[in-house]
XYZ file of C-alpha atoms in Angstrom:
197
model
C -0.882 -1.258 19.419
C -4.016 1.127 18.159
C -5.709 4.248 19.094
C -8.843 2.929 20.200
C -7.660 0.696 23.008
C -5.714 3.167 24.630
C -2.144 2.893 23.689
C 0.266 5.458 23.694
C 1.395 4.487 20.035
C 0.443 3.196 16.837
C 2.130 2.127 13.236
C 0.756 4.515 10.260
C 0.993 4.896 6.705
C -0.081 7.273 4.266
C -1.093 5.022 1.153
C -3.691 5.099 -2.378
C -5.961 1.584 -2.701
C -6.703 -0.026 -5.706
C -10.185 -0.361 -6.108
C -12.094 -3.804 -5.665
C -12.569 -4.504 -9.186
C -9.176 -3.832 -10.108
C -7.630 -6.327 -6.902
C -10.331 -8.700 -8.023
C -8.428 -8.641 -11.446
C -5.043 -9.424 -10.080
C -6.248 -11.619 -7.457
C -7.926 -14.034 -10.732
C -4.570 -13.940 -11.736
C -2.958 -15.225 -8.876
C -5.317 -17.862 -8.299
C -3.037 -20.619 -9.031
C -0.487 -19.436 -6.876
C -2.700 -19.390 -4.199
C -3.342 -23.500 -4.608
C 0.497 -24.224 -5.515
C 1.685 -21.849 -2.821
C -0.201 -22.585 -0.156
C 2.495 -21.663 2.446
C 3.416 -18.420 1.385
C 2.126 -15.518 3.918
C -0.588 -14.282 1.326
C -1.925 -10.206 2.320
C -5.362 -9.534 2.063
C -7.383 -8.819 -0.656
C -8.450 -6.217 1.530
C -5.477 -4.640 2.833
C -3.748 -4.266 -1.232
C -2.342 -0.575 -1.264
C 0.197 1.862 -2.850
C 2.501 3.259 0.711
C 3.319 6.544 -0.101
C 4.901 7.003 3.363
C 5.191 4.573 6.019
C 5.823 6.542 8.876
C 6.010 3.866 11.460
C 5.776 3.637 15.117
C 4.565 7.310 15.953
C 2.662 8.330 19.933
C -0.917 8.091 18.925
C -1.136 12.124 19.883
C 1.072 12.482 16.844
C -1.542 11.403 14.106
C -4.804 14.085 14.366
C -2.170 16.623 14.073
C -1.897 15.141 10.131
C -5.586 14.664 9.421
C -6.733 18.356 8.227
C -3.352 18.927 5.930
C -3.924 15.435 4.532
C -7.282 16.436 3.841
C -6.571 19.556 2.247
C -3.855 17.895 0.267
C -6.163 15.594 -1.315
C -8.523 17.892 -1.717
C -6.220 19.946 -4.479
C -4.878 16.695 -5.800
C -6.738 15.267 -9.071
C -7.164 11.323 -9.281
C -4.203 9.513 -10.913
C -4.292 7.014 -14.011
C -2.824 3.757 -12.961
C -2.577 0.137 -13.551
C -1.209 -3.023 -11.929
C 1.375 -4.593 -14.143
C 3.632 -7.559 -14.075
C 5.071 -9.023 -10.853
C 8.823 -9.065 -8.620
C 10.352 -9.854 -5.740
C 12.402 -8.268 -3.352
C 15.505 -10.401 -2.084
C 13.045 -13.625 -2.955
C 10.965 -13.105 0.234
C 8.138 -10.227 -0.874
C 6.014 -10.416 -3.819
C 4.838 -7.774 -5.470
C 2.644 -6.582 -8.444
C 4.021 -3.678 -10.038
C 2.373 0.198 -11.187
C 1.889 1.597 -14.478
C 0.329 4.882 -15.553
C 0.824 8.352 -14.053
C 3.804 7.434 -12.246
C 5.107 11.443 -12.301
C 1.976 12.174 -10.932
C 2.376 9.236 -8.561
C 6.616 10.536 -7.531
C 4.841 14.022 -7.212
C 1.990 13.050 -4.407
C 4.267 10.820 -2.304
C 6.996 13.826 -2.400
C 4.011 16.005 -1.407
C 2.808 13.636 1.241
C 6.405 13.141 2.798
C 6.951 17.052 3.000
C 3.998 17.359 4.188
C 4.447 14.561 7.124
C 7.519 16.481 7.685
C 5.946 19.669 8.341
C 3.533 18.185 11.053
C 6.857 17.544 13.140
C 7.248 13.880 12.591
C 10.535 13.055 11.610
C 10.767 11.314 7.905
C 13.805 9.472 6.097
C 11.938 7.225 4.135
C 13.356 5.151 0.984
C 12.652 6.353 -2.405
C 8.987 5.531 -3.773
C 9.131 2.015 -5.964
C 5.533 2.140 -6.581
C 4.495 -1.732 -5.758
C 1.529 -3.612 -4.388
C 2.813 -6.060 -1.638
C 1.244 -9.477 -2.523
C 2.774 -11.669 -0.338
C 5.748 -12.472 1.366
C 8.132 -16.475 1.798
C 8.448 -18.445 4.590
C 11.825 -18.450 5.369
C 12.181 -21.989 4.451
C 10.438 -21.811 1.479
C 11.494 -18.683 -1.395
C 10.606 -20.619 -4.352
C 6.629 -19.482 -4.356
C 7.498 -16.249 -4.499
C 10.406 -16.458 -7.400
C 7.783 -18.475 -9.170
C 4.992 -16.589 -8.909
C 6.828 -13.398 -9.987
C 7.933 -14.899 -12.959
C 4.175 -16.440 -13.856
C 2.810 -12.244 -13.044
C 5.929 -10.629 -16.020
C 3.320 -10.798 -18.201
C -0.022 -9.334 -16.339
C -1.910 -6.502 -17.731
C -4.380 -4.862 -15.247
C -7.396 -2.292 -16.582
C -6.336 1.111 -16.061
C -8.455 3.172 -12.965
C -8.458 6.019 -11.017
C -7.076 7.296 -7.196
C -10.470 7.576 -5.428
C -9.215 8.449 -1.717
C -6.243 9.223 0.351
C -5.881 7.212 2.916
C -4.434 7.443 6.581
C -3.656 4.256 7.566
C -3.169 2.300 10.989
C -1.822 -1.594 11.452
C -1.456 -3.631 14.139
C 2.094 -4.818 15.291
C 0.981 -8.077 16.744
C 3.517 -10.734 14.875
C 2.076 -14.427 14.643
C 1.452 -16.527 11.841
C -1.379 -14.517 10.388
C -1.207 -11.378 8.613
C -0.877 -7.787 9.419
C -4.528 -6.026 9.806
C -4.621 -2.836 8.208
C -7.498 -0.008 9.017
C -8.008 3.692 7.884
C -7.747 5.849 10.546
C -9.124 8.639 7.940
C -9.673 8.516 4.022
C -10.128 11.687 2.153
C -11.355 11.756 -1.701
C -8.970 13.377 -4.081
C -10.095 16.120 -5.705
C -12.836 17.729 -4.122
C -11.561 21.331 -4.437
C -11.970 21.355 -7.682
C -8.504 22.519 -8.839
C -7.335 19.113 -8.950
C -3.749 19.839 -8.883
């Protein structure tokens, strides 16, 4: 369910995007997973992103509440220095590229993020960050593509770049075979106070 056709709630996250020519990278990379793994539930170029909080099913009156302190919060906060590196798997059924770089910096905005989601009211228990790029994710059937394709991204070395935007971020809950549309309810640049925290 979304805001804009009327329904009373909507799934959110609070996430930081790789930019194009950095998922272009990794996606060159994965190219011959894509041919041998044709099964596998492959994400969107598109959608790639670093959750810093998912926050789940929340009313849709619950979200503008978050827009101005997210704003302000990325405001004071200077880019981070990161990098996708290597590959895993969680429990052989989600594939993911890992995060190098600033990771303190990285611990340090999600921690702000979450307190900050807590302070709006909503109600936050989420898992420890394991900064991670969801890729893809198995058929039940079918677990091998995602093992092997882990194993062929150990050694993957992506360019180093820079946070551009905080984002506020909406998905659909529809389940199918297709994947899970992501949209930004709101994106804020980092740094724009000039502090850069």
């Amino acid at each position: 369910m979304n805001e804009e056709n009327g329904a009373a709630t909507t799934r959110v996250f609070i996430a930081l995007a790789p930019p194009d020519d950095a998922k272009d990278e990794l996606e060159r990379e994965l190219l011959p997973a894509y041919a041998a793994h044709p099964r596998m539930r492959w994400n969107r170029i598109e959608d790639w992103h670093l959750t810093l909080a998912f926050l789940g099913e929340l009313p849709v009156a619950a979200v503008p509440p978050l827009r101005a302190p997210l704003a302000a919060l990325a405001a004071a906060r200077a880019p981070l220095a990161l990098a996708l590196r290597g590959g895993g798997h969680f429990d052989e059924r989600v594939l993911w590229s890992g995060v190098d770089g600033d990771l303190e910096g990285l611990h340090r905005l999600a921690d702000d993020v979450r307190a900050l989601v807590r302070a709006c009211g909503i109600p936050y228990e989420g898992r420890p960050l394991r900064p991670h790029l969801t890729l893809a994710r198995a058929r039940r059937d079918d677990p091998a593509g995602v093992v092997d394709t882990a194993a062929a991204l150990a050694d993957f070395r992506g360019r180093t770049w820079h946070t551009d935007r905080l984002h506020l971020v909406g998905s659909n809950t529809g389940r199918g075979p297709g994947p899970i549309r992501y949209r930004d309810i709101e994106a804020w640049k980092l740094g724009q106070d000039g502090r850069g925290n």
